[in-house]
Amino acid sequence: MSAEEKTEKKINTKMITPLVVLSATAIISIFTYFKRYPAGDFFIIVFASVIIFLIIGLIVEKMISRFIEINIEKEMAEKREAEKLEEKARATMEAEGGRTVNKESLEIRDIPE
């Protein structure tokens, strides 16, 4: 998979918040059920936990989205730098040899480990 394909691939982070809310609230509701809380207290605790974990989930989702954006920006910067080095190498070879150089001869290829 090339760098272009990786950057074009959009990672879906929209499911983070619902997963955090549902899993944490499920744990809290099960705990309050087995502790035999009265129904009024049970609903207040579950509602408060939904609100709290919704906020936590949104914060986590935004952090992960920002980290992904930073990684994509770094990858694009590395790609631009590699293209500049390739262009510089091509210009140097043309200046030394007086002939044109094919782009295919200067491509950087991944070597399998």
mmCIF file of C-alpha atoms in Angstrom:
data_model
loop_
_atom_site.group_PDB
_atom_site.id
_atom_site.type_symbol
_atom_site.label_atom_id
_atom_site.label_comp_id
_atom_site.label_asym_id
_atom_site.label_seq_id
_atom_site.Cartn_x
_atom_site.Cartn_y
_atom_site.Cartn_z
ATOM 1 C CA MET A 1 0.000 0.000 0.000
ATOM 2 C CA SER A 2 1.561 3.292 -1.085
ATOM 3 C CA ALA A 3 1.640 6.495 0.920
ATOM 4 C CA GLU A 4 -1.056 8.015 -1.298
ATOM 5 C CA GLU A 5 -3.435 5.153 -0.583
ATOM 6 C CA LYS A 6 -2.810 5.457 3.153
ATOM 7 C CA THR A 7 -3.531 9.187 3.221
ATOM 8 C CA GLU A 8 -6.644 8.816 1.097
ATOM 9 C CA LYS A 9 -8.019 6.197 3.464
ATOM 10 C CA LYS A 10 -10.216 7.991 5.998
ATOM 11 C CA ILE A 11 -10.350 6.455 9.438
ATOM 12 C CA ASN A 12 -13.820 6.523 10.980
ATOM 13 C CA THR A 13 -13.662 7.801 14.562
ATOM 14 C CA LYS A 14 -17.374 8.513 14.917
ATOM 15 C CA MET A 15 -18.031 5.221 16.707
ATOM 16 C CA ILE A 16 -15.710 5.987 19.633
ATOM 17 C CA THR A 17 -18.168 8.146 21.575
ATOM 18 C CA PRO A 18 -21.142 5.741 21.384
ATOM 19 C CA LEU A 19 -18.932 2.802 22.359
ATOM 20 C CA VAL A 20 -17.559 4.653 25.389
ATOM 21 C CA VAL A 21 -21.026 5.807 26.476
ATOM 22 C CA LEU A 22 -22.734 2.448 26.014
ATOM 23 C CA SER A 23 -20.036 0.305 27.597
ATOM 24 C CA ALA A 24 -19.471 2.541 30.626
ATOM 25 C CA THR A 25 -23.173 3.138 31.209
ATOM 26 C CA ALA A 26 -23.916 -0.580 30.872
ATOM 27 C CA ILE A 27 -21.346 -1.362 33.560
ATOM 28 C CA ILE A 28 -22.741 1.322 35.877
ATOM 29 C CA SER A 29 -26.352 0.258 35.322
ATOM 30 C CA ILE A 30 -25.519 -3.392 36.037
ATOM 31 C CA PHE A 31 -23.656 -2.354 39.186
ATOM 32 C CA THR A 32 -26.532 -0.192 40.445
ATOM 33 C CA TYR A 33 -29.053 -2.928 39.640
ATOM 34 C CA PHE A 34 -27.204 -5.553 41.670
ATOM 35 C CA LYS A 35 -26.699 -3.116 44.559
ATOM 36 C CA ARG A 36 -30.520 -2.778 44.701
ATOM 37 C CA TYR A 37 -30.682 1.008 44.315
ATOM 38 C CA PRO A 38 -34.204 2.478 44.336
ATOM 39 C CA ALA A 39 -35.646 3.168 40.870
ATOM 40 C CA GLY A 40 -35.380 6.959 41.204
ATOM 41 C CA ASP A 41 -31.727 6.796 42.216
ATOM 42 C CA PHE A 42 -31.056 4.209 39.512
ATOM 43 C CA PHE A 43 -32.362 6.504 36.742
ATOM 44 C CA ILE A 44 -30.494 9.540 38.088
ATOM 45 C CA ILE A 45 -27.216 7.606 38.289
ATOM 46 C CA VAL A 46 -27.620 6.124 34.804
ATOM 47 C CA PHE A 47 -28.601 9.487 33.285
ATOM 48 C CA ALA A 48 -25.648 11.230 34.958
ATOM 49 C CA SER A 49 -23.281 8.508 33.757
ATOM 50 C CA VAL A 50 -24.564 8.903 30.175
ATOM 51 C CA ILE A 51 -23.854 12.642 30.290
ATOM 52 C CA ILE A 52 -20.408 12.228 31.896
ATOM 53 C CA PHE A 53 -19.266 9.483 29.538
ATOM 54 C CA LEU A 54 -20.692 11.335 26.531
ATOM 55 C CA ILE A 55 -18.400 14.245 27.348
ATOM 56 C CA ILE A 56 -15.445 11.902 27.950
ATOM 57 C CA GLY A 57 -16.154 10.061 24.676
ATOM 58 C CA LEU A 58 -16.304 13.297 22.694
ATOM 59 C CA ILE A 59 -12.995 14.451 24.156
ATOM 60 C CA VAL A 60 -11.331 11.105 23.362
ATOM 61 C CA GLU A 61 -12.772 11.155 19.831
ATOM 62 C CA LYS A 62 -11.429 14.665 19.171
ATOM 63 C CA MET A 63 -7.992 13.711 20.540
ATOM 64 C CA ILE A 64 -7.761 10.621 18.337
ATOM 65 C CA SER A 65 -8.946 12.573 15.285
ATOM 66 C CA ARG A 66 -6.289 15.216 15.917
ATOM 67 C CA PHE A 67 -3.547 12.580 16.308
ATOM 68 C CA ILE A 68 -4.609 11.013 12.996
ATOM 69 C CA GLU A 69 -4.517 14.416 11.285
ATOM 70 C CA ILE A 70 -1.030 15.077 12.662
ATOM 71 C CA ASN A 71 0.195 11.715 11.375
ATOM 72 C CA ILE A 72 -1.267 12.394 7.920
ATOM 73 C CA GLU A 73 0.396 15.822 7.862
ATOM 74 C CA LYS A 74 3.753 14.256 8.791
ATOM 75 C CA GLU A 75 3.357 11.622 6.097
ATOM 76 C CA MET A 76 2.565 14.256 3.476
ATOM 77 C CA ALA A 77 5.569 16.348 4.568
ATOM 78 C CA GLU A 78 7.835 13.296 4.260
ATOM 79 C CA LYS A 79 6.415 12.610 0.801
ATOM 80 C CA ARG A 80 7.054 16.201 -0.304
ATOM 81 C CA GLU A 81 10.608 16.007 1.073
ATOM 82 C CA ALA A 82 11.240 12.765 -0.828
ATOM 83 C CA GLU A 83 9.932 14.373 -4.016
ATOM 84 C CA LYS A 84 12.256 17.372 -3.498
ATOM 85 C CA LEU A 85 15.240 15.062 -2.979
ATOM 86 C CA GLU A 86 14.276 13.090 -6.081
ATOM 87 C CA GLU A 87 14.020 16.267 -8.125
ATOM 88 C CA LYS A 88 17.370 17.481 -6.798
ATOM 89 C CA ALA A 89 19.004 14.141 -7.632
ATOM 90 C CA ARG A 90 17.505 14.234 -11.112
ATOM 91 C CA ALA A 91 18.779 17.793 -11.676
ATOM 92 C CA THR A 92 22.247 16.818 -10.410
ATOM 93 C CA MET A 93 22.433 13.785 -12.704
ATOM 94 C CA GLU A 94 21.259 15.849 -15.672
ATOM 95 C CA ALA A 95 23.870 18.511 -14.934
ATOM 96 C CA GLU A 96 26.673 15.960 -14.623
ATOM 97 C CA GLY A 97 25.753 13.742 -17.542
ATOM 98 C CA GLY A 98 24.121 16.255 -19.811
ATOM 99 C CA ARG A 99 21.218 13.912 -20.459
ATOM 100 C CA THR A 100 17.733 13.498 -19.097
ATOM 101 C CA VAL A 101 16.953 10.943 -16.423
ATOM 102 C CA ASN A 102 13.784 8.885 -16.269
ATOM 103 C CA LYS A 103 11.698 9.264 -13.148
ATOM 104 C CA GLU A 104 11.386 5.470 -12.931
ATOM 105 C CA SER A 105 15.129 5.085 -12.440
ATOM 106 C CA LEU A 106 15.039 7.271 -9.317
ATOM 107 C CA GLU A 107 11.957 5.813 -7.654
ATOM 108 C CA ILE A 108 12.310 4.770 -4.068
ATOM 109 C CA ARG A 109 11.063 1.243 -3.659
ATOM 110 C CA ASP A 110 10.269 -0.619 -0.469
ATOM 111 C CA ILE A 111 12.621 -3.511 0.092
ATOM 112 C CA PRO A 112 10.904 -6.490 1.726
ATOM 113 C CA GLU A 113 12.435 -7.457 5.021
#
